[in-house]
Each structure stands twice: as structure tokens, then as C-alpha cells.
PDB file of C-alpha atoms in Angstrom:
ATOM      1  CA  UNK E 245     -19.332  23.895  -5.559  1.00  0.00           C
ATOM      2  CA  UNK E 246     -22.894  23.040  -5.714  1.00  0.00           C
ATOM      3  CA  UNK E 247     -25.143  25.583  -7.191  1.00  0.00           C
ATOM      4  CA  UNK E 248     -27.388  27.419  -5.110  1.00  0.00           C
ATOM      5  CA  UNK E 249     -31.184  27.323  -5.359  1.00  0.00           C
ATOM      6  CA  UNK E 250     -32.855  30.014  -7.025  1.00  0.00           C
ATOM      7  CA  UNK E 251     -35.426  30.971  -3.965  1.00  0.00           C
ATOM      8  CA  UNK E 252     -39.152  33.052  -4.567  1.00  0.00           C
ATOM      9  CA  UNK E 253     -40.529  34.409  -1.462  1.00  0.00           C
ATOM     10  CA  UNK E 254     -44.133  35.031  -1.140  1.00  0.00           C
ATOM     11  CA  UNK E 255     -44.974  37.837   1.916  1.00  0.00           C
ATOM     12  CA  UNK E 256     -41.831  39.520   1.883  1.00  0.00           C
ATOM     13  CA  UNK E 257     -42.878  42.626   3.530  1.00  0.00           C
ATOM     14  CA  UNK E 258     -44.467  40.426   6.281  1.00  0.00           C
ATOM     15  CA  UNK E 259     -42.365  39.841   9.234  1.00  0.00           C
ATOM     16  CA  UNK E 260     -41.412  36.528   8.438  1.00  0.00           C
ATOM     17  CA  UNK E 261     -41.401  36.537   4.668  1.00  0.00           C
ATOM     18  CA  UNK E 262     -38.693  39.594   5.038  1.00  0.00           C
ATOM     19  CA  UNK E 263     -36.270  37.623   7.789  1.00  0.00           C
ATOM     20  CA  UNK E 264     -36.977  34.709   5.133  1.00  0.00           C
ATOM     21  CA  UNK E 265     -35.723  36.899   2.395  1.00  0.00           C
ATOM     22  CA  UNK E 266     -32.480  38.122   4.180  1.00  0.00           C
ATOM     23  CA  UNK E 267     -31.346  34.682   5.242  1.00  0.00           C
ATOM     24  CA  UNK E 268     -31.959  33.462   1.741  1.00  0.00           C
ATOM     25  CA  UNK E 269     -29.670  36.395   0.585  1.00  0.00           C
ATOM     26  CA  UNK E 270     -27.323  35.764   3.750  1.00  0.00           C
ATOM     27  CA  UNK E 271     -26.364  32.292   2.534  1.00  0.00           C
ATOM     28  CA  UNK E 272     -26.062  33.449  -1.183  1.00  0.00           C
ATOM     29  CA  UNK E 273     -29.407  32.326  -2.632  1.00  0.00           C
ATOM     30  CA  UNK E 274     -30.133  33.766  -6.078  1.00  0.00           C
ATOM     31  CA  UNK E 275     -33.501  35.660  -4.402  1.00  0.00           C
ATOM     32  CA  UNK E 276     -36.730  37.146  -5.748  1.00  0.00           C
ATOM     33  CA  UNK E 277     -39.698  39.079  -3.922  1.00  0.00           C
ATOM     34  CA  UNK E 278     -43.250  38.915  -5.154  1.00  0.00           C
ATOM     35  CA  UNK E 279     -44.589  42.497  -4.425  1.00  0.00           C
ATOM     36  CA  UNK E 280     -47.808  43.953  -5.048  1.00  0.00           C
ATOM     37  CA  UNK E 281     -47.985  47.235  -6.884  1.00  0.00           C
ATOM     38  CA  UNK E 282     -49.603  49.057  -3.462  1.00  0.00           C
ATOM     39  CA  UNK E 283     -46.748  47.729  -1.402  1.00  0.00           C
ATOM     40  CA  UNK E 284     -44.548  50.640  -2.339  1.00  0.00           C
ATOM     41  CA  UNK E 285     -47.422  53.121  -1.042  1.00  0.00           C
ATOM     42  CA  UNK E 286     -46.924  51.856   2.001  1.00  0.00           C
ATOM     43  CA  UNK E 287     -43.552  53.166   3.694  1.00  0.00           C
ATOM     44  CA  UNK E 288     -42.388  50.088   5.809  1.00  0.00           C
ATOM     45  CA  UNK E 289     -42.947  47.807   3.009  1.00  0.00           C
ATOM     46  CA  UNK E 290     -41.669  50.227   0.690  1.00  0.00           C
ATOM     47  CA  UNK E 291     -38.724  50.152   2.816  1.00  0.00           C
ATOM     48  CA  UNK E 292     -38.014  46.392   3.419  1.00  0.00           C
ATOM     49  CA  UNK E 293     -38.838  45.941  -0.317  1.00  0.00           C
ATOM     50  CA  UNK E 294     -35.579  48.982  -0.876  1.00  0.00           C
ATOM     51  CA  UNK E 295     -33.057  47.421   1.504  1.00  0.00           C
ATOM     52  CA  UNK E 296     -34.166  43.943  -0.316  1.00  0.00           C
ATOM     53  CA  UNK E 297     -33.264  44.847  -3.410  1.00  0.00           C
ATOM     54  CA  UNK E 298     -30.470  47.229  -2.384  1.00  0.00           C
ATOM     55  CA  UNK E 299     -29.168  43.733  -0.823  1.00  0.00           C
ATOM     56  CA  UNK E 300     -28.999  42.074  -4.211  1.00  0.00           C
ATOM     57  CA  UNK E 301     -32.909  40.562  -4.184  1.00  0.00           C
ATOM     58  CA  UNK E 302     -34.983  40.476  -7.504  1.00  0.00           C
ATOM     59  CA  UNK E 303     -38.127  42.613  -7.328  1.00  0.00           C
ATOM     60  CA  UNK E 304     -41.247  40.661  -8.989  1.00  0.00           C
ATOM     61  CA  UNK E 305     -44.579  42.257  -9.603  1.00  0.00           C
ATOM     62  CA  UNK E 306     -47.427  39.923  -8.648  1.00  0.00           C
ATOM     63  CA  UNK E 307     -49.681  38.593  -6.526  1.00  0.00           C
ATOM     64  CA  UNK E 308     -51.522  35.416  -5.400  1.00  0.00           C
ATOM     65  CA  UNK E 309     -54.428  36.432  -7.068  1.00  0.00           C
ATOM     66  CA  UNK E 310     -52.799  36.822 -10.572  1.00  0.00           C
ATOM     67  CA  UNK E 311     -52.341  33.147 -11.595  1.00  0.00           C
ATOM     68  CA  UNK E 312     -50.560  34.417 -14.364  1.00  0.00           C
ATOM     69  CA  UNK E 313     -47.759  36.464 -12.493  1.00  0.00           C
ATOM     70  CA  UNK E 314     -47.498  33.430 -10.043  1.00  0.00           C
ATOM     71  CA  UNK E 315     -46.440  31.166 -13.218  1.00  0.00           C
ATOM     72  CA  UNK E 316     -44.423  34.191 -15.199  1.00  0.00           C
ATOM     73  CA  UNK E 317     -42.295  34.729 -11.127  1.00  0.00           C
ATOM     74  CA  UNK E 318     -41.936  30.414 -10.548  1.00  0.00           C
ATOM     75  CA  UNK E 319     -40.800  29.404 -13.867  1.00  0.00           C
ATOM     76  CA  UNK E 320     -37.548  31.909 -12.643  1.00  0.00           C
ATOM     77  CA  UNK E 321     -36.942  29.682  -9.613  1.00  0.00           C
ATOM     78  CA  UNK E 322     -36.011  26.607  -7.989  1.00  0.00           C
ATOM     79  CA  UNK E 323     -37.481  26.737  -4.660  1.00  0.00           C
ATOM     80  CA  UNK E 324     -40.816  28.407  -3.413  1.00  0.00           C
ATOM     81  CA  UNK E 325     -41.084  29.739   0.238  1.00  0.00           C
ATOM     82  CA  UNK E 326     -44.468  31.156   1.111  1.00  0.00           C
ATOM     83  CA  UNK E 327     -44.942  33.131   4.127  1.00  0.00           C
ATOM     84  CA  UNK E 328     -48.312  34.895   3.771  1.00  0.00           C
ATOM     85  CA  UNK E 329     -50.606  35.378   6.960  1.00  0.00           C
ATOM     86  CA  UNK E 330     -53.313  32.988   8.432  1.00  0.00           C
ATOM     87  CA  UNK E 331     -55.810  34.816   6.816  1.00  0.00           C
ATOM     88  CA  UNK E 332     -54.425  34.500   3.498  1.00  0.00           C
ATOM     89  CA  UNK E 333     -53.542  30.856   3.879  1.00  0.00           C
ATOM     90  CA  UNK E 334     -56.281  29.606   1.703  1.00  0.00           C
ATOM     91  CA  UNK E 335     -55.025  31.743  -0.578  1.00  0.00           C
ATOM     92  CA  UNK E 336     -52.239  29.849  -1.416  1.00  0.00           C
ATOM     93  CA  UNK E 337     -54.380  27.648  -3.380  1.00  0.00           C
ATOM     94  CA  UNK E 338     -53.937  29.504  -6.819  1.00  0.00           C
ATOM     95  CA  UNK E 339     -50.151  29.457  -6.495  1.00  0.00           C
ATOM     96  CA  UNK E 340     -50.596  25.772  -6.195  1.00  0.00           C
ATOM     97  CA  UNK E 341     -52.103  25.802  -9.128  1.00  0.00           C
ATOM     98  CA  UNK E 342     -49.370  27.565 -10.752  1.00  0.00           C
ATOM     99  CA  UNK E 343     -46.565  25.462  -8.819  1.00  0.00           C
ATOM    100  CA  UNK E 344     -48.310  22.701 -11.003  1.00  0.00           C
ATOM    101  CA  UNK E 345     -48.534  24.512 -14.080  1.00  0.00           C
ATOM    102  CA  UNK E 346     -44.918  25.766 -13.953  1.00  0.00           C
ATOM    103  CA  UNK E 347     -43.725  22.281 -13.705  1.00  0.00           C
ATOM    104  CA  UNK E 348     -39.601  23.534 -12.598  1.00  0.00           C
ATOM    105  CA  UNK E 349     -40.340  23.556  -9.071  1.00  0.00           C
ATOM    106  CA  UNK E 350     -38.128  21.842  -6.618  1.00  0.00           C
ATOM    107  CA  UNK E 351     -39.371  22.555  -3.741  1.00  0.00           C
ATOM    108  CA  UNK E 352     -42.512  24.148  -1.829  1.00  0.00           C
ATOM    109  CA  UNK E 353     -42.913  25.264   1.769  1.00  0.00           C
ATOM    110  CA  UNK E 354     -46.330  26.646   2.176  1.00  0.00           C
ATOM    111  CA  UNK E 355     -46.966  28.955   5.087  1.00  0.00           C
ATOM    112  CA  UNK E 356     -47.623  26.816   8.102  1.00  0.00           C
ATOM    113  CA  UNK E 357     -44.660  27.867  10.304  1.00  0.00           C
ATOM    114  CA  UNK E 358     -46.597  27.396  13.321  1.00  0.00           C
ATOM    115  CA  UNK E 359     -47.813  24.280  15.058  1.00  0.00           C
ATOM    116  CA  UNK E 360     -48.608  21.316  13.039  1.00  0.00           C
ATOM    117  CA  UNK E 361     -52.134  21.173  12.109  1.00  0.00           C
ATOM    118  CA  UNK E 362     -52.202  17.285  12.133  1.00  0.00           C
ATOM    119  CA  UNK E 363     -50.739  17.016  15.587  1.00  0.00           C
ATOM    120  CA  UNK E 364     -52.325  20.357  17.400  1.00  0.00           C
ATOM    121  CA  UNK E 365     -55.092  20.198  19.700  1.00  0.00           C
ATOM    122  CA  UNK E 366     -57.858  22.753  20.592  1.00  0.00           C
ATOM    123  CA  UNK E 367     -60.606  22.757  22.153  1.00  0.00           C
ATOM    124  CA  UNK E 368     -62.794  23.385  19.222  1.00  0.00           C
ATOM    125  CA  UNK E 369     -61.929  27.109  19.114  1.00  0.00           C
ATOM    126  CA  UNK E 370     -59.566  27.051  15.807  1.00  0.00           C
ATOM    127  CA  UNK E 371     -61.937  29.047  13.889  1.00  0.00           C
ATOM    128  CA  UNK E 372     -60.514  26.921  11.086  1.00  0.00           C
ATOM    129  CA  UNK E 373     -56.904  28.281  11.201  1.00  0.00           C
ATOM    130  CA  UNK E 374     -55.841  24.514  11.917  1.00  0.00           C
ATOM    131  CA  UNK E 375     -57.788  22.726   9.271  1.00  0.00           C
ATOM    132  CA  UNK E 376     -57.239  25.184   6.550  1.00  0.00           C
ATOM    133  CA  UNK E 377     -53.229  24.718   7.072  1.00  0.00           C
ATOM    134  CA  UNK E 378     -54.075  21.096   6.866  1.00  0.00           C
ATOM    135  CA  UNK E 379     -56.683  21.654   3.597  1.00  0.00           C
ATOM    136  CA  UNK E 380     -53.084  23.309   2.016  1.00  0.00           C
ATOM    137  CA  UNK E 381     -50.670  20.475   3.452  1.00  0.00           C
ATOM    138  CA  UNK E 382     -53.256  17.736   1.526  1.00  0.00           C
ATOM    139  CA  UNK E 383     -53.513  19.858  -1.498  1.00  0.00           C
ATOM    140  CA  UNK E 384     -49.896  20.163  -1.943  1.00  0.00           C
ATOM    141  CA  UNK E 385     -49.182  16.390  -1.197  1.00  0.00           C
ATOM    142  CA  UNK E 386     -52.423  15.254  -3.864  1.00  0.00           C
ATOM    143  CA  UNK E 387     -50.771  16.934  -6.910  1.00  0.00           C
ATOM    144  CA  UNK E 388     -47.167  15.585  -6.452  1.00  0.00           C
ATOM    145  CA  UNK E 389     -45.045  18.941  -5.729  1.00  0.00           C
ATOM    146  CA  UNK E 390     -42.056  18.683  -3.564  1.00  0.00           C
ATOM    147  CA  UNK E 391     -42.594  20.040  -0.420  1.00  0.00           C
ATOM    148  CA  UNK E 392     -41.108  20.535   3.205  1.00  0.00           C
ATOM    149  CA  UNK E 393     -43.474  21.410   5.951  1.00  0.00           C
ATOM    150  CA  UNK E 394     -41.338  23.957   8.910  1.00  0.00           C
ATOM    151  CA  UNK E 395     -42.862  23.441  12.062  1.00  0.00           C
ATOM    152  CA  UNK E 396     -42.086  26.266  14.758  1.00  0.00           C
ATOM    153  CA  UNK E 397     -44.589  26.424  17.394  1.00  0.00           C
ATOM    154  CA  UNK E 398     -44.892  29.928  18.744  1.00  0.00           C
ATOM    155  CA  UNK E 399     -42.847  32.933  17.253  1.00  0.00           C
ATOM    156  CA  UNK E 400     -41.293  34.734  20.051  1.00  0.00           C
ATOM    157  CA  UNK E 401     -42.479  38.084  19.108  1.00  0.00           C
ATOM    158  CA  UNK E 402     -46.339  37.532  19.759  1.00  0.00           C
ATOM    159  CA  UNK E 403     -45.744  35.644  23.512  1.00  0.00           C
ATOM    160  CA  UNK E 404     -42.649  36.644  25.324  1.00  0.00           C
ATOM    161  CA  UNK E 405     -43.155  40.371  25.137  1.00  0.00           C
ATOM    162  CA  UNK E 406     -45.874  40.113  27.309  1.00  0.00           C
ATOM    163  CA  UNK E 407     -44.651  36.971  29.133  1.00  0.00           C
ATOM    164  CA  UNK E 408     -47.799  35.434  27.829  1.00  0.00           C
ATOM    165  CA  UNK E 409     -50.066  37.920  29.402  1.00  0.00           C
ATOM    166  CA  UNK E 410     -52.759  39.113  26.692  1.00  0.00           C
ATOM    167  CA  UNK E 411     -54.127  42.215  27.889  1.00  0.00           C
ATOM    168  CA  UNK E 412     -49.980  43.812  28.257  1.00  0.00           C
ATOM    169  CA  UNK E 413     -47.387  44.490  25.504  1.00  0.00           C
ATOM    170  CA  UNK E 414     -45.014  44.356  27.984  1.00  0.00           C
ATOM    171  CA  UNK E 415     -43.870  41.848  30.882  1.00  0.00           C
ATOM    172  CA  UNK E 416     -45.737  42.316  34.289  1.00  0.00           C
ATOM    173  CA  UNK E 417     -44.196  44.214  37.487  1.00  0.00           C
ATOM    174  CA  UNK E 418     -46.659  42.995  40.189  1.00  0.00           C
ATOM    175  CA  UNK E 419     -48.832  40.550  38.974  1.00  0.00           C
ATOM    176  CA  UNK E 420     -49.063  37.703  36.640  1.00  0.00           C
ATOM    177  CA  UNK E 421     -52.373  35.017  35.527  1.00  0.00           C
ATOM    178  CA  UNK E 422     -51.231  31.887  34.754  1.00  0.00           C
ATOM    179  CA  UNK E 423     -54.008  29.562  32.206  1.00  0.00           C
ATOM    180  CA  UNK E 424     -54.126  25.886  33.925  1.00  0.00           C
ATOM    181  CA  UNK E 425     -50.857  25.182  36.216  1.00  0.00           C
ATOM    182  CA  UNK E 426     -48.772  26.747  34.367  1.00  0.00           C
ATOM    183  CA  UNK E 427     -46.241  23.485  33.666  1.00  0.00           C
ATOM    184  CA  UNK E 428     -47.573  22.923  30.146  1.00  0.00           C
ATOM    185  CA  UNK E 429     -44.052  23.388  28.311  1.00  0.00           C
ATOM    186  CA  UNK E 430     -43.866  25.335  24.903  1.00  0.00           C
ATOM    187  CA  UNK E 431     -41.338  26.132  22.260  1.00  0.00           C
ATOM    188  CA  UNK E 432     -40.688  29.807  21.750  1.00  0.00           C
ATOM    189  CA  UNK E 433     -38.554  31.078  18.749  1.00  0.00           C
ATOM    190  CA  UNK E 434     -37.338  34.264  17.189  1.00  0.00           C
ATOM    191  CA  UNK E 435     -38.190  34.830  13.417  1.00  0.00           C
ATOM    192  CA  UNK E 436     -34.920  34.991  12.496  1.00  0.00           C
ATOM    193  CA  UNK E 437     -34.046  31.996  13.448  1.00  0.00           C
ATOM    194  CA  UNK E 438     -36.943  30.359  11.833  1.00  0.00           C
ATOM    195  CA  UNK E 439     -35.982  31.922   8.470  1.00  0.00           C
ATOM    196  CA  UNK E 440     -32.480  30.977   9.085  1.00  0.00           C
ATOM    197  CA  UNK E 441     -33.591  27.251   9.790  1.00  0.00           C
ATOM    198  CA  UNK E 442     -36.211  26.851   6.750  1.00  0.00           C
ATOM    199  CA  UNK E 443     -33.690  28.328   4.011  1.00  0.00           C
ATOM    200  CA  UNK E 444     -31.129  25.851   5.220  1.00  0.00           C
ATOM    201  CA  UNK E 445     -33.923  23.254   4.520  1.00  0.00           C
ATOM    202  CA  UNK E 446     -34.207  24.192   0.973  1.00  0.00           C
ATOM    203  CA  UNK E 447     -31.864  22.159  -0.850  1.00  0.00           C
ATOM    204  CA  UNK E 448     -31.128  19.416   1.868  1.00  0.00           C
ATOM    205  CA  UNK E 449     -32.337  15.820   0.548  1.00  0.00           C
ATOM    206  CA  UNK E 450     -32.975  14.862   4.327  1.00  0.00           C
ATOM    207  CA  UNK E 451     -35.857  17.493   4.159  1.00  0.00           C
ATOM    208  CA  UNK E 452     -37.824  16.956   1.080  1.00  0.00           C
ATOM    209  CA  UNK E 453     -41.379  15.469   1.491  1.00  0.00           C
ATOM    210  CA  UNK E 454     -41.230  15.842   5.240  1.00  0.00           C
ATOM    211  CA  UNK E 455     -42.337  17.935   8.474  1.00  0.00           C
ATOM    212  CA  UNK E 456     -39.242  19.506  10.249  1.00  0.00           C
ATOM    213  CA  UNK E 457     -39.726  20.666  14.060  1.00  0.00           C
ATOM    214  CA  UNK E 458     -37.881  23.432  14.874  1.00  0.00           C
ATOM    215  CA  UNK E 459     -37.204  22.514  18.753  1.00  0.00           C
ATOM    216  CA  UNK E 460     -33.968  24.080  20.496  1.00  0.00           C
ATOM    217  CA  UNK E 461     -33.478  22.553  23.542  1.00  0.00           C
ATOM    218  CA  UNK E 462     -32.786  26.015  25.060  1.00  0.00           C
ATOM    219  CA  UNK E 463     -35.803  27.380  23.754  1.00  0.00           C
ATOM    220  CA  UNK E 464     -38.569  24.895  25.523  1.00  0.00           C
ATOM    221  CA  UNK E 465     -40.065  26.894  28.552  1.00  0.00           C
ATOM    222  CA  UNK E 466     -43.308  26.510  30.932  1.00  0.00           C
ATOM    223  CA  UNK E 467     -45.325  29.497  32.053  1.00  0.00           C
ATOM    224  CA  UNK E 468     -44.164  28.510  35.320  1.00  0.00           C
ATOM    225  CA  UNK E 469     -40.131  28.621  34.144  1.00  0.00           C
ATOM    226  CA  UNK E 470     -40.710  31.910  32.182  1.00  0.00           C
ATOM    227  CA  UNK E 471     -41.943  33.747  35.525  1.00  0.00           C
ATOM    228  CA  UNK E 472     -39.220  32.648  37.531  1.00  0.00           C
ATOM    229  CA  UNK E 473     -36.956  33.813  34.675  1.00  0.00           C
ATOM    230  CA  UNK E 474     -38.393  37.225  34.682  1.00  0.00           C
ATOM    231  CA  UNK E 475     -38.691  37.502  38.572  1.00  0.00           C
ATOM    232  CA  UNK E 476     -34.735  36.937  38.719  1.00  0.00           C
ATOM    233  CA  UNK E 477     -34.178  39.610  36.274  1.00  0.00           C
ATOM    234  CA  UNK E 478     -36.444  41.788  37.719  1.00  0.00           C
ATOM    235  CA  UNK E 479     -35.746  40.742  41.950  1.00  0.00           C
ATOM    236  CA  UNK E 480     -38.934  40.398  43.333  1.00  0.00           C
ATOM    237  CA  UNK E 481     -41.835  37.788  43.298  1.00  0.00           C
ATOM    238  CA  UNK E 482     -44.572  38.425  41.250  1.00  0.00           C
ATOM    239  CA  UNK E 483     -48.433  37.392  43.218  1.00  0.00           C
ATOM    240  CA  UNK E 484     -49.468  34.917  40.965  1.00  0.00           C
ATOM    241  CA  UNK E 485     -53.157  34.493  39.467  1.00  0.00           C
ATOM    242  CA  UNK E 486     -53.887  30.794  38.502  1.00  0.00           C
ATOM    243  CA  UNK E 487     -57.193  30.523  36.129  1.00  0.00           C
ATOM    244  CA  UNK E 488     -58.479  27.183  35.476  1.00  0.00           C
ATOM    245  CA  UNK E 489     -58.736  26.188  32.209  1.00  0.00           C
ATOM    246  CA  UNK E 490     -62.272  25.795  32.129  1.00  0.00           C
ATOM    247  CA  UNK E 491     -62.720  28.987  33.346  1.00  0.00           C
ATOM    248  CA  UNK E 492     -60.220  30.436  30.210  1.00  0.00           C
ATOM    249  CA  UNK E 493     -62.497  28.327  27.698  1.00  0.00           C
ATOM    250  CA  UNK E 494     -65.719  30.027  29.209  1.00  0.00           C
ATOM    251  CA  UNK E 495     -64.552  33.319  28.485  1.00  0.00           C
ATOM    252  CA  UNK E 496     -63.353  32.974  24.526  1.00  0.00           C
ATOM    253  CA  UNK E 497     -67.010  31.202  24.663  1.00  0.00           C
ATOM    254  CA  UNK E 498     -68.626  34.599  26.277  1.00  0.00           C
ATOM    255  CA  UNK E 499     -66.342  36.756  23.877  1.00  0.00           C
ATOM    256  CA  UNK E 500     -66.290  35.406  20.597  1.00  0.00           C
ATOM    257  CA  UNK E 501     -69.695  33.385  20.987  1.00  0.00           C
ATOM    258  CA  UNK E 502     -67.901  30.243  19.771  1.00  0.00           C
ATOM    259  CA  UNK E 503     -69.526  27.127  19.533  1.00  0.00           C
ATOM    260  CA  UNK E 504     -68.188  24.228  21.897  1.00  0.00           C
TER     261      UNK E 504
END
């Protein structure tokens, strides 16, 4: 039997990093978390970081602003999986860096896990979330590291809740806005499966130097389709609100005073 990649995980107490962590255990990955030392005075991540280990995970003390606990954690592994937040994604330049330096990497994903940044368009409203994803992607690809880009679209968890409605946390019982028409189809998926998808990426050749679209069939919806979903379940018609797009972009002008 071949032997399994030895997997690092950057962000486990995120959402994402953590479901990234248990499928890497799930399909018997030797697997170690990079903690920080306040992420045990926090009780969720104190907890995640407990059932982690209590699973069979290595605990490693660092952080992506200690170059040198980056190198000490990736000269243990194989295989790199990076799952930090948008905020942080610039971030990921040090462990780059180290990546580099450690020269026994097999395999990077940074943290896009979103939509691709070479592909997406927005109507100059990014706020550079897009082009620093892409700033990582060319970074990666100029100093020669292995790498596998896992593109998702939209995680579940942030849209369908609401049924895409931003002002509720939960679906809508009378009324629903829809942005444009409504038909613009998107792909909607649950982090588990994205974490079950990317660690099954790891170690196959097919993968390596490439963008891979996660895009179940079964998981491609309009606005439009996911109203009429919820209006079955629910057995009534919702009154529908339709607001122009330009009419959307005028108001993330008036609220966040962006520049168009």
C-alpha cells in the first residue's frame, strides 16, 4: 500500500481548516495542527484543538508570523493545506517563504477555496480580496512549489441559511428580494465536503500544478430555483422583491463609499 502523505494544516480552529483536519484524519493522513499559544484561551478552539488531538492529530506550536516555527512544523510534512481567513491571506506570504526554505514539500494549497480570482468578476467592489488571492496564486507559481488551487464557489454556511437574504440568519416566511432576475446560477457547498474533496486532492498526480472546481451537479442552484425550493417545503408563495442590479451596486456605493 502506498504511503500516506504526512498533511500540516494551517487555520485549524477555523471552520474550514478544522473539517480539513478531520477528513485528513478520516482517510488516515499522518496530521498536524499549527496552533497559536492563545488558541487554547479561547474555549471553542481549545475544544476543536482537544477532539483533534484526542483523534490522533499532532499539535504544533506556531504561527504565520514565526518564520521559524513555519520551517521547524513543514520540514515534518509532506503536504501543506492552508485555510486561514481572507484577511489573513496575505499573510501566507512568510510561509511561502518557509515552503521554499524547507525544500520537502510536496504539495501546497494556499487558502483560496472560494471563487477563482483569475476567472471572477466584480464590479470593482473586491476591496482587494480577489487580487490578493491572485498576488498568492503568482507567488506560489514564481518560486517553483507544487501546488493545487481548490476552487469552491460559495460555502453553504454563509448563503443558504438565509436563502441569500443579507439582513436574516434565517430563510424568509413572507417575503423575499431577489438582486437582478434572479436566474444567475451558483454553486453552493457544505465545508465538509470541500475538506473531504481537497484532502483527496493531495496525493493525486491528476491534481498537482492545477485549479480543481468543485462543481456537483446537484449543488448548482439560481436564486430563482432556491425560492421555489423553500416555498415547497414551506407551502405557500413567498411576494417576491426584484432589485435591479444597478440599484444593488448604488447602495454598497452609499454604504461603504467605494469607488466605481
Amino acid at each position: 500500500m502506498e504511503k500516506k502523505s504526512r498533511i500540516l494544516i494551517i487555520g485549524v480552529t477555523g471552520n474550514l481548516g478544522f473539517h480539513l483536519a478531520k477528513a485528513s484524519l478520516h482517510f488516515s493522513h499522518p496530521t498536524f495542527a499549527l496552533f497559536r499559544d492563545s488558541a487554547f484561551s479561547d474555549p471553542i478552539k481549545s475544544q476543536k484543538l482537544q477532539s483533534l488531538s484526542n483523534s490522533g492529530a499532532t499539535l504544533l506550536k506556531g504561527s504565520l508570523e514565526d518564520e521559524a516555527s513555519l520551517i521547524e512544523a513543514i520540514k515534518q510534512v509532506d503536504v501543506v493545506v492552508c485555510a486561514v481567513s481572507s484577511k489573513q491571506v496575505l499573510a501566507q506570504k512568510l510561509l511561502i517563504s518557509a515552503i521554499k526554505q524547507a525544500g520537502c514539500i510536496k504539495r501546497f494549497i494556499p487558502s483560496e477555496f472560494g471563487a477563482d480570482p483569475d476567472k471572477v468578476q466584480i464590479s470593482n467592489m473586491a476591496y482587494n480580496f480577489y487580487t490578493q488571492k491572485a498576488e498568492i496564486r503568482r507567488l506560489v507559481e514564481a518560486e517553483g512549489i507544487p501546488y493545487t488551487i481548490i476552487s469552491c464557489n460559495f460555502f453553504m454556511s454563509f448563503l443558504i441559511p438565509s436563502l441569500v437574504q443579507p439582513d436574516l440568519e434565517t430563510p424568509p416566511r413572507d417575503k423575499a428580494t431577489i438582486f437582478g432576475y434572479g436566474d444567475t446560477k451558483g454553486v453552493f457547498v457544505k465545508e465538509s465536503d470541500v475538506a473531504t474533496f481537497t484532502i483527496s486532492a493531495v496525493d493525486d498526480p491528476r491534481t498537482l500544478n492545477k485549479v480543481v472546481y468543485l462543481r456537483p451537479p446537484g449543488n448548482v442552484y439560481s436564486v430563482n430555483e432556491l425560492i421555489e425550493i423553500w416555498e415547497s417545503k414551506i407551502g405557500k408563495k413567498l411576494e417576491k422583491i426584484y432589485e435591479p442590479e444597478e440599484e444593488l451596486l448604488k447602495k454598497i456605493k452609499d454604504i461603504y463609499g467605494v469607488c466605481m
